[in-house]
Short mmCIF file of C-alpha atoms in Angstrom, two decimals:
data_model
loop_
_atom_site.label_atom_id
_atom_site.label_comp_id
_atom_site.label_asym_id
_atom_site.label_seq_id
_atom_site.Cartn_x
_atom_site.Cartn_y
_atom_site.Cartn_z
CA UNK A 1 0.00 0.00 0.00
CA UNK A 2 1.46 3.17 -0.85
CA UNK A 3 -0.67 6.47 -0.05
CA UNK A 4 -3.57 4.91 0.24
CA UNK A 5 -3.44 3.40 -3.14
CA UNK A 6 -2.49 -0.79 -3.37
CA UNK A 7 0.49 -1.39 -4.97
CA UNK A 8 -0.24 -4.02 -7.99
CA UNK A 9 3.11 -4.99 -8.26
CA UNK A 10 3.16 -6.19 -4.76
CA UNK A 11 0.02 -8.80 -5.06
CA UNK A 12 -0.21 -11.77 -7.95
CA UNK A 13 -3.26 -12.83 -8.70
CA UNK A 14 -3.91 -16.27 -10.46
CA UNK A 15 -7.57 -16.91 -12.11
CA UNK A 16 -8.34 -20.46 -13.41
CA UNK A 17 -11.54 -22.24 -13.97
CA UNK A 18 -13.21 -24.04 -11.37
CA UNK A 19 -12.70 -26.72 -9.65
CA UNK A 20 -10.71 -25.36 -7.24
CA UNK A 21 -8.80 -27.69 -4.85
CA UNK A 22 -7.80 -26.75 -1.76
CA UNK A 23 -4.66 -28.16 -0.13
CA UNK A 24 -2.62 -27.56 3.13
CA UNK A 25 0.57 -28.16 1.44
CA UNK A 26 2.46 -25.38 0.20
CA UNK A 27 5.49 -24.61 -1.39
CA UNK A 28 7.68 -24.66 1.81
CA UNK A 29 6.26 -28.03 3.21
CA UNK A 30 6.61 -29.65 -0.59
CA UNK A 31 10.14 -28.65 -0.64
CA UNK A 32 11.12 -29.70 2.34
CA UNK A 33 9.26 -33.35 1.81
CA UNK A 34 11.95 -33.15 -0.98
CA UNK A 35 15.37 -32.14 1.10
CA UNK A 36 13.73 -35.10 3.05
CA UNK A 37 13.35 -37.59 0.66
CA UNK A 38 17.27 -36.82 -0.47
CA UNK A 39 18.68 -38.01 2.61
CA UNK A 40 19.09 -41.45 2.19
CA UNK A 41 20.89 -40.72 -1.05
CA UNK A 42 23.18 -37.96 0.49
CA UNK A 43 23.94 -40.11 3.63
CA UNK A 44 25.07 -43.14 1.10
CA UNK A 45 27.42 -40.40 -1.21
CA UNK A 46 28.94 -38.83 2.04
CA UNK A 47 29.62 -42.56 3.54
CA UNK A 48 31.13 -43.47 0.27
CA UNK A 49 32.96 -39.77 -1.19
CA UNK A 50 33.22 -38.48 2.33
CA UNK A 51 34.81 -34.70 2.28
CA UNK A 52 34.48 -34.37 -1.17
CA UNK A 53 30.49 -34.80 -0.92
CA UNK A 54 30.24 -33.07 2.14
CA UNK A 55 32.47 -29.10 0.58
CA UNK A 56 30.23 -29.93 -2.70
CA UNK A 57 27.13 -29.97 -0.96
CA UNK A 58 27.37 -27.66 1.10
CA UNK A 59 29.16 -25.00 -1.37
CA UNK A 60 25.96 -25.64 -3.93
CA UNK A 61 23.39 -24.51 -1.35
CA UNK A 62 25.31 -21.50 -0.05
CA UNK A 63 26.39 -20.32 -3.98
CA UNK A 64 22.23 -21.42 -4.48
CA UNK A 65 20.80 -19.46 -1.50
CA UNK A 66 23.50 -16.55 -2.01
CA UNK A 67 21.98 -16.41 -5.89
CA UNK A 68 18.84 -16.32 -5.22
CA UNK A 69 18.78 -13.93 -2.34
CA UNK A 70 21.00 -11.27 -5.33
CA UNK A 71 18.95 -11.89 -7.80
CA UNK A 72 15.78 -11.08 -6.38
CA UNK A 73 17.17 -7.83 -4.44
CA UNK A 74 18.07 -6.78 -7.67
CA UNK A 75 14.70 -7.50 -9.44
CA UNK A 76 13.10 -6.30 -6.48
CA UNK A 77 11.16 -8.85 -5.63
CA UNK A 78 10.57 -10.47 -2.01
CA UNK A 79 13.36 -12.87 -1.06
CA UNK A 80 11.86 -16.29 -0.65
CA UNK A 81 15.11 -18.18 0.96
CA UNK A 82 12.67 -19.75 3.57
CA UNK A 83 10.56 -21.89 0.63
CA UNK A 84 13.53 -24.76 0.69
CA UNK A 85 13.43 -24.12 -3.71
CA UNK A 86 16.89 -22.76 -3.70
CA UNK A 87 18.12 -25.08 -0.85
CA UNK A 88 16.63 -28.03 -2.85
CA UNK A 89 17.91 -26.99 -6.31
CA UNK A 90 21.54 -26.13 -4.71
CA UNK A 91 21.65 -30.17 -3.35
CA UNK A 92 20.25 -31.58 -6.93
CA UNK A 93 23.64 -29.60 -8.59
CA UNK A 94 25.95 -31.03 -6.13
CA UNK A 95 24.38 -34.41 -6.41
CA UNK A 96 24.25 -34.62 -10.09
CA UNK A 97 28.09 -33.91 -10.45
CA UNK A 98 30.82 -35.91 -9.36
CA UNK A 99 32.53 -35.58 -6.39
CA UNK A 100 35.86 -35.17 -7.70
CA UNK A 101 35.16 -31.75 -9.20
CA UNK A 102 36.38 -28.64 -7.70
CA UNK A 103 34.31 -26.90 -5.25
CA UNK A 104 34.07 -23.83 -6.98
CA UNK A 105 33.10 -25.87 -10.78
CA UNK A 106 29.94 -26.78 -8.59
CA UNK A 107 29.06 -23.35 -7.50
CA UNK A 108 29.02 -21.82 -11.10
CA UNK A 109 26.77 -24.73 -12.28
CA UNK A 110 24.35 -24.06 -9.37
CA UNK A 111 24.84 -19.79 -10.12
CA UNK A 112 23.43 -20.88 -13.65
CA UNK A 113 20.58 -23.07 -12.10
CA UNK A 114 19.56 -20.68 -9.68
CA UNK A 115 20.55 -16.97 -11.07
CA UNK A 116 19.56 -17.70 -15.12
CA UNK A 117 17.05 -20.96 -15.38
CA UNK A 118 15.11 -20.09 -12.28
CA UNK A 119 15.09 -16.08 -11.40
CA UNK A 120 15.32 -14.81 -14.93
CA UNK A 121 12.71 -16.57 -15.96
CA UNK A 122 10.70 -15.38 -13.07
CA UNK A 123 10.89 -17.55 -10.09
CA UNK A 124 9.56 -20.64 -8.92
CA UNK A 125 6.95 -22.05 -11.08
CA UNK A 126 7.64 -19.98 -14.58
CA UNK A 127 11.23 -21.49 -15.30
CA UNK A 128 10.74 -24.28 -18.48
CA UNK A 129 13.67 -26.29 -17.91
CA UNK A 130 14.72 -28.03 -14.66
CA UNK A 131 17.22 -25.74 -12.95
CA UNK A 132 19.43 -28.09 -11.65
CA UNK A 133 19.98 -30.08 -14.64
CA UNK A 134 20.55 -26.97 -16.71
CA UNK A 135 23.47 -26.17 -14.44
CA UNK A 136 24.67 -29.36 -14.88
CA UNK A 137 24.19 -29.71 -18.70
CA UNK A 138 26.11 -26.22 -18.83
CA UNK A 139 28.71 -27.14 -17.18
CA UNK A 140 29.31 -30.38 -18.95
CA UNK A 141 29.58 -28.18 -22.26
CA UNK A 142 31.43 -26.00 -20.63
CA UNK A 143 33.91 -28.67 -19.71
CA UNK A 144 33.89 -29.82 -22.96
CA UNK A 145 34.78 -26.46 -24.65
CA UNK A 146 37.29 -25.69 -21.94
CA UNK A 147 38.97 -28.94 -22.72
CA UNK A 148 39.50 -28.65 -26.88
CA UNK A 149 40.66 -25.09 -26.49
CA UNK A 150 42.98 -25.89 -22.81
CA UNK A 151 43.65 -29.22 -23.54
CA UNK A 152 47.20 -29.03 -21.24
CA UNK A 153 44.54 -28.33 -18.27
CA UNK A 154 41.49 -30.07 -17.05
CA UNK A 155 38.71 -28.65 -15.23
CA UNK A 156 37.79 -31.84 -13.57
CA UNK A 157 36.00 -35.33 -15.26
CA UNK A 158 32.36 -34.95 -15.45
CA UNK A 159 32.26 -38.61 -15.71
CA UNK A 160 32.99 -39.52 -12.07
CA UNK A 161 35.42 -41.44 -10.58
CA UNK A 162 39.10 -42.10 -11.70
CA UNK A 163 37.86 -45.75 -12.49
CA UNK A 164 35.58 -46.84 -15.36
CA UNK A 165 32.20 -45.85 -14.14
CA UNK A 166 29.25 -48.50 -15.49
CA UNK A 167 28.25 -45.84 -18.22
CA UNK A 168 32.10 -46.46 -19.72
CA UNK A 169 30.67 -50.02 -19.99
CA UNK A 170 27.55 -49.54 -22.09
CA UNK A 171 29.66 -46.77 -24.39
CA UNK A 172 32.14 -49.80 -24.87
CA UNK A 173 29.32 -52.18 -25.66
CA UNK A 174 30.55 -54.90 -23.96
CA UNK A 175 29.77 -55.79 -20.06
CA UNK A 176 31.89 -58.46 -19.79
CA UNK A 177 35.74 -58.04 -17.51
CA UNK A 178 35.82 -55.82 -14.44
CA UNK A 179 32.77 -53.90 -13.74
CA UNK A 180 29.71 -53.55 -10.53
CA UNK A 181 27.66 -56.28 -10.54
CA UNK A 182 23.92 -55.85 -10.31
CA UNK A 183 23.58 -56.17 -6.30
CA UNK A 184 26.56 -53.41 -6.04
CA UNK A 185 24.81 -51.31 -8.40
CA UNK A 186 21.49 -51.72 -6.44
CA UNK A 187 23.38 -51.44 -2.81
CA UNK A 188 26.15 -49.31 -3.49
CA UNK A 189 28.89 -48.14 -6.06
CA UNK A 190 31.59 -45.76 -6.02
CA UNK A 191 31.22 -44.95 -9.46
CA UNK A 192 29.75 -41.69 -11.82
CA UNK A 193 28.02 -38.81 -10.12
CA UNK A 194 27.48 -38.27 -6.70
CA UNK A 195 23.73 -39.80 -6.47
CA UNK A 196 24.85 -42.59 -8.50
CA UNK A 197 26.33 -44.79 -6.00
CA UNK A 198 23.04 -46.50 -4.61
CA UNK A 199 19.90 -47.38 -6.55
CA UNK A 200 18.15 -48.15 -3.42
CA UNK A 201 18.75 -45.00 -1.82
CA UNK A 202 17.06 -43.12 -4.66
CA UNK A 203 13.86 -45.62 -4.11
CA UNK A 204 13.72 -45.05 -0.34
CA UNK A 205 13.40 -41.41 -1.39
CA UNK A 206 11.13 -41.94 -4.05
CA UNK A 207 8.67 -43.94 -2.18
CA UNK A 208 8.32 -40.84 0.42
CA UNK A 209 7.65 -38.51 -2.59
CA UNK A 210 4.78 -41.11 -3.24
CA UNK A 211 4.05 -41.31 0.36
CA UNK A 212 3.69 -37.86 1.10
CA UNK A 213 1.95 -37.22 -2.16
CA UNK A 214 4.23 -35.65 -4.38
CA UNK A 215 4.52 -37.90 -7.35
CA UNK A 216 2.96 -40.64 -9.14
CA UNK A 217 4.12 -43.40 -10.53
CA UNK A 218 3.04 -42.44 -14.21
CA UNK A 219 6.53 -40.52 -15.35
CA UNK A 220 9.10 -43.05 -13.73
CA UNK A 221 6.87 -46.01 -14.62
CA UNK A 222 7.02 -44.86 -17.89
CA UNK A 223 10.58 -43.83 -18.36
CA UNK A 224 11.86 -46.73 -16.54
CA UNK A 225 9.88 -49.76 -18.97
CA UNK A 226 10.85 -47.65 -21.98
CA UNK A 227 14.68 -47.90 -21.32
CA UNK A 228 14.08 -51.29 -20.36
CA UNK A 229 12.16 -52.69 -23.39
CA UNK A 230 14.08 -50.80 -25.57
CA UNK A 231 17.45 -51.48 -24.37
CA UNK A 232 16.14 -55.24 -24.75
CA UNK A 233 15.20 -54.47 -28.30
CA UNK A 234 18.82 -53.05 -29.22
CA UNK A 235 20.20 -55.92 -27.95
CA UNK A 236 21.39 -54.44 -24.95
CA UNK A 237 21.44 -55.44 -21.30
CA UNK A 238 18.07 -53.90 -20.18
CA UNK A 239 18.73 -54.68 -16.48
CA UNK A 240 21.95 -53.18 -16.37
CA UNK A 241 20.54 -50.04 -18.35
CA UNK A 242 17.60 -48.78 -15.70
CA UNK A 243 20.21 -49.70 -12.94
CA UNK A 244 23.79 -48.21 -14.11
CA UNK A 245 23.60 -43.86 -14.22
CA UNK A 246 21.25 -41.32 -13.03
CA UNK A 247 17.96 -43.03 -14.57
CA UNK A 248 16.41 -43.64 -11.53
CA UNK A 249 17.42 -40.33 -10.11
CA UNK A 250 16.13 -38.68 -13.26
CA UNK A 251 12.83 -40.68 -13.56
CA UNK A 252 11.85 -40.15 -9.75
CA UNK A 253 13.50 -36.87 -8.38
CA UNK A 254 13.76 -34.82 -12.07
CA UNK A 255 11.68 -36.17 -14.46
CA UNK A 256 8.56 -35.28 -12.22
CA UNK A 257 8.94 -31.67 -11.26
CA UNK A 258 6.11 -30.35 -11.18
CA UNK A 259 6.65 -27.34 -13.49
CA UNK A 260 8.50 -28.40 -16.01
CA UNK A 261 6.37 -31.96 -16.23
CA UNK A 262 2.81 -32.50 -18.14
CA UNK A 263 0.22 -32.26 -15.56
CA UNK A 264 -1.91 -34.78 -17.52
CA UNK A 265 -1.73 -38.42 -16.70
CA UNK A 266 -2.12 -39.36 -20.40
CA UNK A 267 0.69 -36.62 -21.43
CA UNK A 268 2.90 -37.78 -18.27
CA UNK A 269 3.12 -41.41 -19.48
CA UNK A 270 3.91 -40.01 -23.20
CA UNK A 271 6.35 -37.56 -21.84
CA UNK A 272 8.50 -40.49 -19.70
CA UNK A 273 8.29 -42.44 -22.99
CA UNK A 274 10.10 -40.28 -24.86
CA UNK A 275 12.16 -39.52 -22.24
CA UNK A 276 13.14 -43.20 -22.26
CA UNK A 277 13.72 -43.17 -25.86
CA UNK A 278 16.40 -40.36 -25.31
CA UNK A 279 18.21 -41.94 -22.57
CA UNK A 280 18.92 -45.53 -25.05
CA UNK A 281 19.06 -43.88 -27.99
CA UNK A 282 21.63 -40.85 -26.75
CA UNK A 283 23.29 -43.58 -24.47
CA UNK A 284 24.38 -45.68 -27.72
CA UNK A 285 24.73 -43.86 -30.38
CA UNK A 286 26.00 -40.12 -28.42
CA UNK A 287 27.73 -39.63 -25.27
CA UNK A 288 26.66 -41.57 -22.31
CA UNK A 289 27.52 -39.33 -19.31
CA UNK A 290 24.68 -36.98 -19.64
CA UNK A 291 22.30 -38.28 -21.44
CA UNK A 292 19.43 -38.65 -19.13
CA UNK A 293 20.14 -35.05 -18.13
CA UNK A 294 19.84 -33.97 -22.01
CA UNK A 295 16.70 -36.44 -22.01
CA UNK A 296 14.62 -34.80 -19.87
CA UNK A 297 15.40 -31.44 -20.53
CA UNK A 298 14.48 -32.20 -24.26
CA UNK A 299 11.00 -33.87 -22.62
CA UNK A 300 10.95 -30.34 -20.21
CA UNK A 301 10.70 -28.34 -23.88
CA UNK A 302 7.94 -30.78 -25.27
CA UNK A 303 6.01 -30.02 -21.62
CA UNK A 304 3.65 -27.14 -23.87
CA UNK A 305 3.15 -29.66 -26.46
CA UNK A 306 2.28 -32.54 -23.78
CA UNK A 307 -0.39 -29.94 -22.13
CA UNK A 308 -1.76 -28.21 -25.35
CA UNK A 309 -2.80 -31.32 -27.50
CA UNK A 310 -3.32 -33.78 -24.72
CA UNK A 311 -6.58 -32.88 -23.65
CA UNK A 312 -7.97 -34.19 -19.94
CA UNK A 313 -10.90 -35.01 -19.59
CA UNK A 314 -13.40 -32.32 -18.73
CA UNK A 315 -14.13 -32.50 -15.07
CA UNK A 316 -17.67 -33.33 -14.22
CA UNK A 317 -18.66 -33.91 -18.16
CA UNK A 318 -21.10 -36.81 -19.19
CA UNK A 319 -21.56 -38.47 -22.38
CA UNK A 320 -24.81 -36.57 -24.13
CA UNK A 321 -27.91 -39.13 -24.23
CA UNK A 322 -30.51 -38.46 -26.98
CA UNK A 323 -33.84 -37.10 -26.04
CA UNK A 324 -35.06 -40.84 -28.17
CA UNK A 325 -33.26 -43.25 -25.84
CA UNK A 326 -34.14 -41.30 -22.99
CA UNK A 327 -37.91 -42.06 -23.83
CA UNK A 328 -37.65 -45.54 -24.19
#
């Protein structure tokens, strides 16, 4: 209110068409459920990468809260620090990169999350891609560039561990020799990103996101049997596909945020499908560290598509009975 007169600027209002839900969650408790959920997979990366998961971390949430807390003093907006989004976003960043980066690689990445994907495009709930795997996709081009035009220094492997990680095994098309079996895949691994060492981890997260409501089992369900069947198709190891990488990460924890997914159940289940497509078809005939990032941020672009031509069905709408059968 200023001089009597109310500031537009300073209220939002959203109209939509009835019916209206109403819903004691908000943003805060959502995100939060989230941060929750992560903990089994950040207690399983610290126990296996120790320090090095511990200053990445924690150096993506402060270099996340620090952006977002700039950005929106500059745009003038009210800071919203308290809502978890940039806390949650800032642990995504760190989790999606491996742990042998350098502390300060990981704060640009989540800068770019934060500061470009997310603020610049308005805030929560107006940003198309997922921040956090923006970051990370820029900084894996980034790396890429740095490393043709520096090639005598290296900013740091964004494939993981010194070691071959079990995406160097489906590039070399052959899973025989050295590699994690499927109960060390499923238990725990040392190998690729940070949130790639433990398959059930991810689940026990995933299952309180279904728990407490967040997400369905329509996107994962879908991405997951896609990768599967077609992996079997291609003659690949479908088991070892859904289980090696960040495709049960991505198809519980990224594939389904909420504003960057279809909010159709029809569209959801033909967005995860394509997003399974991506991941095989990037995985064998591209580069394999990445590709369920560059998957579902290619499914994040098709989200308008998803929501414009998949129509739900009208809520309370009956099938129209002629006046003639009625009579009979």
């Amino acid at each position: 209110m200023k001089g009597g007169e109310i500031c537009m600027a300073d209220r939002e209002f959203i109209m939509s068409v009835p019916p209206h839900i109403v819903s004691k969650d908000e943003v805060g408790s959502a995100m939060r459920d989230v941060a929750i959920a992560l903990m089994p997979v950040i207690v399983v990366a610290i126990g296996f990468f120790r320090l090095y998961a511990i200053v990445n971390l924690a150096a993506c949430v402060v270099a996340a809260i620090c952006s977002e807390w700039v950005m929106r003093k500059l745009m003038k907006r009210s800071v919203t620090i308290d809502d978890f989004s940039a806390i949650v976003t800032g642990l995504f960043v760190g989790l999606l990169l491996p742990p042998a980066v350098p502390f300060w690689y990981a704060m640009i990445g989540t800068v770019i999350a934060v500061a470009i994907v997310k603020e610049l495009m308005g805030g929560l709930g107006r940003n198309m891609f997922n921040p956090a795997l923006f970051g990370f996709v820029s900084m894996l081009v980034i790396s890429r560039f740095w490393a043709m035009a520096n090639a005598s220094y290296s900013l740091g492997s964004l494939d993981g561990v010194t070691t071959a990680t079990p995406l160097t095994f489906i590039k070399g098309g052959s899973l025989a020799g050295v590699r994690p079996g499927y109960l060390e895949l499923f238990l725990g691994h040392a190998g690729g990103a940070v949130a790639e060492v433990s398959v059930l981890a991810v689940l026990v997260g995933a299952a309180y996101l279904m728990y407490k409501g967040h997400i369905t089992w329509h996107i994962p369900a879908s991405i997951i049997g896609t990768v599967f069947i077609l992996s079997a198709i291609l003659g690949q190891n479908p088991l070892y596909m859904i289980l090696a990488g960040g495709v049960m990460l991505g198809s519980f924890f990224m594939a389904t945020d909420w504003v960057t997914s279809p909010d159709c159940r029809v569209a959801q289940v033909l967005y995860g499908v394509l997003i399974g497509v991506l991941i095989v078809v990037i995985r064998l005939y591209a580069a394999p560290t990445g590709a369920v990032a560059y998957s579902i941020l290619i499914g994040n672009a098709c989200t308008p598509l998803f929501n414009r031509f998949v129509v739900r069905k009208t809520f309370g709408k009956v099938k129209a009975t002629p006046v003639a059968e009625v009579a009979r």
